[in-house]
PDB file of C-alpha atoms and ligand atoms in Angstrom:
ATOM      1  CA  UNK Z   1     106.794 132.643 137.694  1.00 93.00           C
ATOM      2  CA  UNK Z   2     107.503 136.320 138.504  1.00 96.00           C
ATOM      3  CA  UNK Z   3     110.286 136.809 136.210  1.00 98.00           C
ATOM      4  CA  UNK Z   4     112.067 139.936 136.503  1.00 98.00           C
ATOM      5  CA  UNK Z   5     115.026 141.378 133.887  1.00 98.00           C
ATOM      6  CA  UNK Z   6     116.456 144.533 136.295  1.00 98.00           C
ATOM      7  CA  UNK Z   7     118.375 146.595 133.659  1.00 98.00           C
ATOM      8  CA  UNK Z   8     120.353 150.032 133.629  1.00 98.00           C
ATOM      9  CA  UNK Z   9     123.722 151.579 133.497  1.00 98.00           C
ATOM     10  CA  UNK Z  10     126.890 150.210 135.572  1.00 97.00           C
ATOM     11  CA  UNK Z  11     126.458 152.238 138.669  1.00 96.00           C
ATOM     12  CA  UNK Z  12     122.164 152.521 137.922  1.00 98.00           C
ATOM     13  CA  UNK Z  13     121.235 150.554 141.088  1.00 97.00           C
ATOM     14  CA  UNK Z  14     120.686 147.298 140.007  1.00 97.00           C
ATOM     15  CA  UNK Z  15     122.193 145.322 142.946  1.00 95.00           C
ATOM     16  CA  UNK Z  16     121.216 147.479 145.437  1.00 95.00           C
ATOM     17  CA  UNK Z  17     117.538 147.560 144.398  1.00 98.00           C
ATOM     18  CA  UNK Z  18     117.686 143.656 143.327  1.00 98.00           C
ATOM     19  CA  UNK Z  19     118.399 142.666 147.047  1.00 97.00           C
ATOM     20  CA  UNK Z  20     115.008 144.331 147.853  1.00 98.00           C
ATOM     21  CA  UNK Z  21     113.008 142.739 145.437  1.00 97.00           C
ATOM     22  CA  UNK Z  22     114.371 139.183 146.084  1.00 97.00           C
ATOM     23  CA  UNK Z  23     113.766 140.203 150.309  1.00 97.00           C
ATOM     24  CA  UNK Z  24     109.900 141.043 149.137  1.00 97.00           C
ATOM     25  CA  UNK Z  25     109.190 138.821 146.358  1.00 97.00           C
ATOM     26  CA  UNK Z  26     111.064 135.928 147.027  1.00 97.00           C
ATOM     27  CA  UNK Z  27     112.960 135.249 144.105  1.00 97.00           C
ATOM     28  CA  UNK Z  28     116.383 133.748 143.039  1.00 97.00           C
ATOM     29  CA  UNK Z  29     118.643 136.223 141.939  1.00 97.00           C
ATOM     30  CA  UNK Z  30     120.866 135.662 138.869  1.00 97.00           C
ATOM     31  CA  UNK Z  31     123.357 138.610 139.071  1.00 98.00           C
ATOM     32  CA  UNK Z  32     125.869 137.490 135.918  1.00 97.00           C
ATOM     33  CA  UNK Z  33     128.765 139.753 137.565  1.00 97.00           C
ATOM     34  CA  UNK Z  34     128.499 138.479 141.366  1.00 96.00           C
ATOM     35  CA  UNK Z  35     128.902 134.801 139.017  1.00 97.00           C
ATOM     36  CA  UNK Z  36     131.869 136.026 137.442  1.00 97.00           C
ATOM     37  CA  UNK Z  37     133.854 137.499 140.131  1.00 96.00           C
ATOM     38  CA  UNK Z  38     133.101 134.380 142.527  1.00 96.00           C
ATOM     39  CA  UNK Z  39     135.114 132.245 139.812  1.00 96.00           C
ATOM     40  CA  UNK Z  40     137.800 135.346 138.711  1.00 96.00           C
ATOM     41  CA  UNK Z  41     137.890 134.739 143.322  1.00 96.00           C
ATOM     42  CA  UNK Z  42     138.354 130.457 142.875  1.00 97.00           C
ATOM     43  CA  UNK Z  43     140.682 131.132 140.460  1.00 97.00           C
ATOM     44  CA  UNK Z  44     138.606 128.482 138.017  1.00 97.00           C
ATOM     45  CA  UNK Z  45     139.412 128.869 134.121  1.00 96.00           C
ATOM     46  CA  UNK Z  46     136.166 130.609 133.795  1.00 95.00           C
ATOM     47  CA  UNK Z  47     137.369 133.026 136.306  1.00 97.00           C
ATOM     48  CA  UNK Z  48     140.900 133.828 134.364  1.00 97.00           C
ATOM     49  CA  UNK Z  49     138.707 134.724 130.491  1.00 96.00           C
ATOM     50  CA  UNK Z  50     136.112 136.145 132.615  1.00 97.00           C
ATOM     51  CA  UNK Z  51     138.315 138.503 134.078  1.00 97.00           C
ATOM     52  CA  UNK Z  52     140.318 139.701 130.890  1.00 96.00           C
ATOM     53  CA  UNK Z  53     137.364 141.179 129.278  1.00 97.00           C
ATOM     54  CA  UNK Z  54     136.512 142.467 132.819  1.00 97.00           C
ATOM     55  CA  UNK Z  55     139.176 144.606 133.822  1.00 96.00           C
ATOM     56  CA  UNK Z  56     139.080 146.501 129.722  1.00 96.00           C
ATOM     57  CA  UNK Z  57     135.660 146.747 130.513  1.00 97.00           C
ATOM     58  CA  UNK Z  58     134.490 144.932 127.861  1.00 98.00           C
ATOM     59  CA  UNK Z  59     131.617 142.319 127.435  1.00 98.00           C
ATOM     60  CA  UNK Z  60     132.183 138.711 128.091  1.00 98.00           C
ATOM     61  CA  UNK Z  61     131.459 136.181 124.808  1.00 97.00           C
ATOM     62  CA  UNK Z  62     127.980 135.762 124.523  1.00 98.00           C
ATOM     63  CA  UNK Z  63     128.311 132.123 124.037  1.00 97.00           C
ATOM     64  CA  UNK Z  64     129.738 132.058 127.430  1.00 96.00           C
ATOM     65  CA  UNK Z  65     127.629 134.183 129.216  1.00 97.00           C
ATOM     66  CA  UNK Z  66     124.561 132.138 127.859  1.00 96.00           C
ATOM     67  CA  UNK Z  67     125.521 129.096 129.191  1.00 95.00           C
ATOM     68  CA  UNK Z  68     126.553 130.166 132.354  1.00 95.00           C
ATOM     69  CA  UNK Z  69     123.383 131.459 132.516  1.00 96.00           C
ATOM     70  CA  UNK Z  70     121.316 128.330 131.627  1.00 95.00           C
ATOM     71  CA  UNK Z  71     123.226 126.668 134.299  1.00 94.00           C
ATOM     72  CA  UNK Z  72     122.253 128.534 136.974  1.00 96.00           C
ATOM     73  CA  UNK Z  73     118.757 129.489 135.689  1.00 96.00           C
ATOM     74  CA  UNK Z  74     118.341 125.528 136.346  1.00 94.00           C
ATOM     75  CA  UNK Z  75     120.187 125.087 139.544  1.00 96.00           C
ATOM     76  CA  UNK Z  76     117.350 126.640 141.007  1.00 95.00           C
ATOM     77  CA  UNK Z  77     114.669 124.031 141.020  1.00 87.00           C
ATOM     78  CA  UNK Z  78     110.648 124.904 142.132  1.00 88.00           C
ATOM     79  CA  UNK Z  79     111.474 128.783 142.114  1.00 91.00           C
ATOM     80  CA  UNK Z  80     108.712 132.224 142.496  1.00 95.00           C
ATOM     81  CA  UNK Z  81     110.649 133.311 139.955  1.00 96.00           C
ATOM     82  CA  UNK Z  82     113.903 134.616 139.103  1.00 98.00           C
ATOM     83  CA  UNK Z  83     115.817 137.990 139.183  1.00 98.00           C
ATOM     84  CA  UNK Z  84     118.270 138.552 135.991  1.00 98.00           C
ATOM     85  CA  UNK Z  85     120.609 141.443 137.025  1.00 98.00           C
ATOM     86  CA  UNK Z  86     123.391 142.721 134.739  1.00 98.00           C
ATOM     87  CA  UNK Z  87     122.107 139.775 131.909  1.00 98.00           C
ATOM     88  CA  UNK Z  88     120.875 140.171 129.424  1.00 98.00           C
ATOM     89  CA  UNK Z  89     123.558 143.238 127.627  1.00 98.00           C
ATOM     90  CA  UNK Z  90     123.440 142.836 124.285  1.00 98.00           C
ATOM     91  CA  UNK Z  91     119.743 141.040 121.985  1.00 98.00           C
ATOM     92  CA  UNK Z  92     121.690 138.311 121.462  1.00 98.00           C
ATOM     93  CA  UNK Z  93     121.705 137.815 125.282  1.00 98.00           C
ATOM     94  CA  UNK Z  94     118.042 138.650 125.689  1.00 98.00           C
ATOM     95  CA  UNK Z  95     116.875 136.308 122.455  1.00 98.00           C
ATOM     96  CA  UNK Z  96     118.600 133.567 124.204  1.00 98.00           C
ATOM     97  CA  UNK Z  97     117.045 134.212 127.406  1.00 98.00           C
ATOM     98  CA  UNK Z  98     113.906 134.614 126.121  1.00 98.00           C
ATOM     99  CA  UNK Z  99     114.290 130.909 124.197  1.00 98.00           C
ATOM    100  CA  UNK Z 100     115.699 129.385 127.558  1.00 97.00           C
ATOM    101  CA  UNK Z 101     112.633 130.612 129.146  1.00 97.00           C
ATOM    102  CA  UNK Z 102     110.433 129.752 126.649  1.00 98.00           C
ATOM    103  CA  UNK Z 103     111.871 126.222 126.679  1.00 97.00           C
ATOM    104  CA  UNK Z 104     110.922 126.041 130.115  1.00 95.00           C
ATOM    105  CA  UNK Z 105     107.314 127.366 129.876  1.00 95.00           C
ATOM    106  CA  UNK Z 106     108.378 130.613 130.730  1.00 96.00           C
ATOM    107  CA  UNK Z 107     108.632 134.194 129.875  1.00 98.00           C
ATOM    108  CA  UNK Z 108     110.287 137.713 131.107  1.00 98.00           C
ATOM    109  CA  UNK Z 109     107.568 139.164 132.942  1.00 98.00           C
ATOM    110  CA  UNK Z 110     108.653 142.398 132.604  1.00 98.00           C
ATOM    111  CA  UNK Z 111     111.929 144.816 131.887  1.00 98.00           C
ATOM    112  CA  UNK Z 112     112.585 147.650 134.817  1.00 98.00           C
ATOM    113  CA  UNK Z 113     115.010 150.032 133.215  1.00 98.00           C
ATOM    114  CA  UNK Z 114     116.842 152.241 136.183  1.00 98.00           C
ATOM    115  CA  UNK Z 115     117.453 155.234 134.274  1.00 98.00           C
ATOM    116  CA  UNK Z 116     120.435 157.516 136.251  1.00 98.00           C
ATOM    117  CA  UNK Z 117     122.140 160.459 134.493  1.00 96.00           C
ATOM    118  CA  UNK Z 118     125.540 160.404 133.276  1.00 94.00           C
ATOM    119  CA  UNK Z 119     127.035 162.325 135.465  1.00 94.00           C
ATOM    120  CA  UNK Z 120     125.535 160.721 137.999  1.00 96.00           C
ATOM    121  CA  UNK Z 121     126.725 157.288 137.018  1.00 96.00           C
ATOM    122  CA  UNK Z 122     130.547 158.467 137.156  1.00 94.00           C
ATOM    123  CA  UNK Z 123     130.081 160.250 140.708  1.00 94.00           C
ATOM    124  CA  UNK Z 124     128.420 156.955 142.207  1.00 94.00           C
ATOM    125  CA  UNK Z 125     131.039 154.148 140.094  1.00 95.00           C
ATOM    126  CA  UNK Z 126     133.877 156.579 141.574  1.00 94.00           C
ATOM    127  CA  UNK Z 127     133.103 156.664 144.897  1.00 94.00           C
ATOM    128  CA  UNK Z 128     132.289 152.362 144.803  1.00 93.00           C
ATOM    129  CA  UNK Z 129     135.521 152.028 143.571  1.00 93.00           C
ATOM    130  CA  UNK Z 130     137.345 154.068 146.116  1.00 93.00           C
ATOM    131  CA  UNK Z 131     134.879 152.077 149.202  1.00 94.00           C
ATOM    132  CA  UNK Z 132     135.104 148.653 147.618  1.00 88.00           C
ATOM    133  CA  UNK Z 133     138.155 148.465 145.666  1.00 86.00           C
ATOM    134  CA  UNK Z 134     136.436 146.510 143.057  1.00 88.00           C
ATOM    135  CA  UNK Z 135     138.894 147.073 140.489  1.00 88.00           C
ATOM    136  CA  UNK Z 136     137.028 147.742 137.013  1.00 94.00           C
ATOM    137  CA  UNK Z 137     135.909 150.964 139.382  1.00 93.00           C
ATOM    138  CA  UNK Z 138     138.178 153.008 137.734  1.00 93.00           C
ATOM    139  CA  UNK Z 139     137.693 155.949 135.819  1.00 93.00           C
ATOM    140  CA  UNK Z 140     139.243 154.554 132.884  1.00 95.00           C
ATOM    141  CA  UNK Z 141     137.611 151.464 133.348  1.00 95.00           C
ATOM    142  CA  UNK Z 142     133.892 152.897 134.018  1.00 95.00           C
ATOM    143  CA  UNK Z 143     133.994 155.239 131.022  1.00 96.00           C
ATOM    144  CA  UNK Z 144     134.398 151.902 128.850  1.00 97.00           C
ATOM    145  CA  UNK Z 145     131.879 150.292 130.387  1.00 97.00           C
ATOM    146  CA  UNK Z 146     129.760 153.682 129.645  1.00 97.00           C
ATOM    147  CA  UNK Z 147     130.460 153.109 126.388  1.00 98.00           C
ATOM    148  CA  UNK Z 148     129.848 149.598 125.801  1.00 98.00           C
ATOM    149  CA  UNK Z 149     127.182 150.174 127.700  1.00 98.00           C
ATOM    150  CA  UNK Z 150     125.818 152.666 125.099  1.00 98.00           C
ATOM    151  CA  UNK Z 151     126.495 150.448 122.237  1.00 98.00           C
ATOM    152  CA  UNK Z 152     126.172 147.687 123.250  1.00 98.00           C
ATOM    153  CA  UNK Z 153     123.341 147.299 126.138  1.00 98.00           C
ATOM    154  CA  UNK Z 154     121.330 150.340 125.582  1.00 98.00           C
ATOM    155  CA  UNK Z 155     119.182 149.316 122.227  1.00 98.00           C
ATOM    156  CA  UNK Z 156     117.715 146.553 124.474  1.00 98.00           C
ATOM    157  CA  UNK Z 157     115.301 149.453 125.437  1.00 98.00           C
ATOM    158  CA  UNK Z 158     113.794 149.348 121.667  1.00 98.00           C
ATOM    159  CA  UNK Z 159     113.467 145.615 121.932  1.00 98.00           C
ATOM    160  CA  UNK Z 160     111.790 144.982 125.376  1.00 98.00           C
ATOM    161  CA  UNK Z 161     109.470 148.288 124.530  1.00 98.00           C
ATOM    162  CA  UNK Z 162     108.305 146.056 120.813  1.00 98.00           C
ATOM    163  CA  UNK Z 163     108.404 142.920 123.515  1.00 98.00           C
ATOM    164  CA  UNK Z 164     105.677 145.124 125.531  1.00 98.00           C
ATOM    165  CA  UNK Z 165     107.850 144.215 128.736  1.00 98.00           C
ATOM    166  CA  UNK Z 166     108.853 148.039 129.143  1.00 98.00           C
ATOM    167  CA  UNK Z 167     109.061 149.813 132.405  1.00 98.00           C
ATOM    168  CA  UNK Z 168     110.886 153.510 133.088  1.00 98.00           C
ATOM    169  CA  UNK Z 169     112.213 153.657 136.149  1.00 98.00           C
ATOM    170  CA  UNK Z 170     113.295 157.274 137.338  1.00 98.00           C
ATOM    171  CA  UNK Z 171     116.672 156.061 139.318  1.00 97.00           C
ATOM    172  CA  UNK Z 172     117.384 159.219 141.019  1.00 96.00           C
ATOM    173  CA  UNK Z 173     116.027 160.080 144.467  1.00 94.00           C
ATOM    174  CA  UNK Z 174     116.167 157.864 147.464  1.00 96.00           C
ATOM    175  CA  UNK Z 175     116.295 154.365 147.597  1.00 95.00           C
ATOM    176  CA  UNK Z 176     113.023 153.949 149.148  1.00 97.00           C
ATOM    177  CA  UNK Z 177     111.238 156.099 146.563  1.00 98.00           C
ATOM    178  CA  UNK Z 178     112.895 154.293 143.604  1.00 98.00           C
ATOM    179  CA  UNK Z 179     111.892 150.697 145.642  1.00 98.00           C
ATOM    180  CA  UNK Z 180     108.453 151.885 145.517  1.00 98.00           C
ATOM    181  CA  UNK Z 181     108.445 152.807 141.874  1.00 98.00           C
ATOM    182  CA  UNK Z 182     109.935 149.008 140.905  1.00 98.00           C
ATOM    183  CA  UNK Z 183     107.014 147.274 143.214  1.00 98.00           C
ATOM    184  CA  UNK Z 184     104.346 149.327 141.505  1.00 98.00           C
ATOM    185  CA  UNK Z 185     105.718 148.438 138.108  1.00 98.00           C
ATOM    186  CA  UNK Z 186     106.412 144.962 139.030  1.00 97.00           C
ATOM    187  CA  UNK Z 187     102.842 144.828 140.819  1.00 97.00           C
ATOM    188  CA  UNK Z 188     101.415 146.623 137.445  1.00 95.00           C
ATOM    189  CA  UNK Z 189     102.214 143.108 135.661  1.00 92.00           C
TER     190      UNK Z 189
HETATM  191  P1  AMP C 201     128.087 144.051 136.633  1.00 75.09           P
HETATM  192  O1  AMP C 201     128.999 143.774 137.750  1.00 75.09           O
HETATM  193  O2  AMP C 201     126.637 143.985 136.197  1.00 75.09           O
HETATM  194  O3  AMP C 201     128.218 145.526 136.231  1.00 75.09           O
HETATM  195  O4  AMP C 201     129.074 143.717 135.732  1.00 75.09           O
HETATM  196  C1  AMP C 201     130.845 143.302 135.607  1.00 75.09           C
HETATM  197  C2  AMP C 201     131.840 143.148 134.449  1.00 75.09           C
HETATM  198  O5  AMP C 201     131.203 141.777 134.013  1.00 75.09           O
HETATM  199  C3  AMP C 201     130.917 143.639 133.274  1.00 75.09           C
HETATM  200  O6  AMP C 201     131.340 144.672 133.154  1.00 75.09           O
HETATM  201  C4  AMP C 201     131.301 142.461 132.159  1.00 75.09           C
HETATM  202  O7  AMP C 201     132.841 142.363 131.938  1.00 75.09           O
HETATM  203  C5  AMP C 201     131.026 141.244 133.177  1.00 75.09           C
HETATM  204  N1  AMP C 201     129.821 141.040 132.442  1.00 75.09           N
HETATM  205  C6  AMP C 201     128.612 140.486 133.747  1.00 75.09           C
HETATM  206  N2  AMP C 201     127.363 140.360 133.249  1.00 75.09           N
HETATM  207  C7  AMP C 201     128.382 140.019 131.391  1.00 75.09           C
HETATM  208  C8  AMP C 201     126.989 139.439 130.827  1.00 75.09           C
HETATM  209  N3  AMP C 201     125.738 139.393 130.754  1.00 75.09           N
HETATM  210  N4  AMP C 201     127.382 140.071 129.475  1.00 75.09           N
HETATM  211  C9  AMP C 201     128.845 140.085 128.999  1.00 75.09           C
HETATM  212  N5  AMP C 201     129.274 140.435 130.512  1.00 75.09           N
HETATM  213  C10 AMP C 201     128.885 140.293 131.332  1.00 75.09           C
END
């Protein structure tokens, strides 16, 4: 199986590039943000809990996210592989992912770090908020999410370097150019 972690700050293009990876390599896609937004839309208990954190730009507690991830992963059954989009976001989640995959005879094949400068992230997210109306894409919440990214999520770069899974992808340029670099990185593993 080809198990890809697509990593990057909010607004780095993880969702857009994930769709292309899914189309080209036939992987199953787990976007933890999409899972949570669907729960909110359906008015579930999980959705109610998640909304409080998302609206504040904070992360949902690790134990909850890890349970959600395992149940979505197991729902795929036979699969060519999975793209993890928006997970892991903390060291505890990365360790849990490693454990969950190894219990299933699997591992992360590669971690792709979509690297985009901060001013560009801000511009993209504000535009996305205007276009899509996503509630957490407002300036105040974006700033919090970027702080959370730097303090809780960015340490995963060194964690995956240590695992020898890390690939840097320059996240600026055309969508096609970035996708070509992603394909090179995937095909090198
Ligand atoms: P995203 O769509 O990936 O930007 O996620 C939107 C929001 O959902 C984040 O700001 C978090 O509040 C929450 N979220 C998504 N994935 C995770 C995760 N792996 N761990 C904790 N919170 C998450």
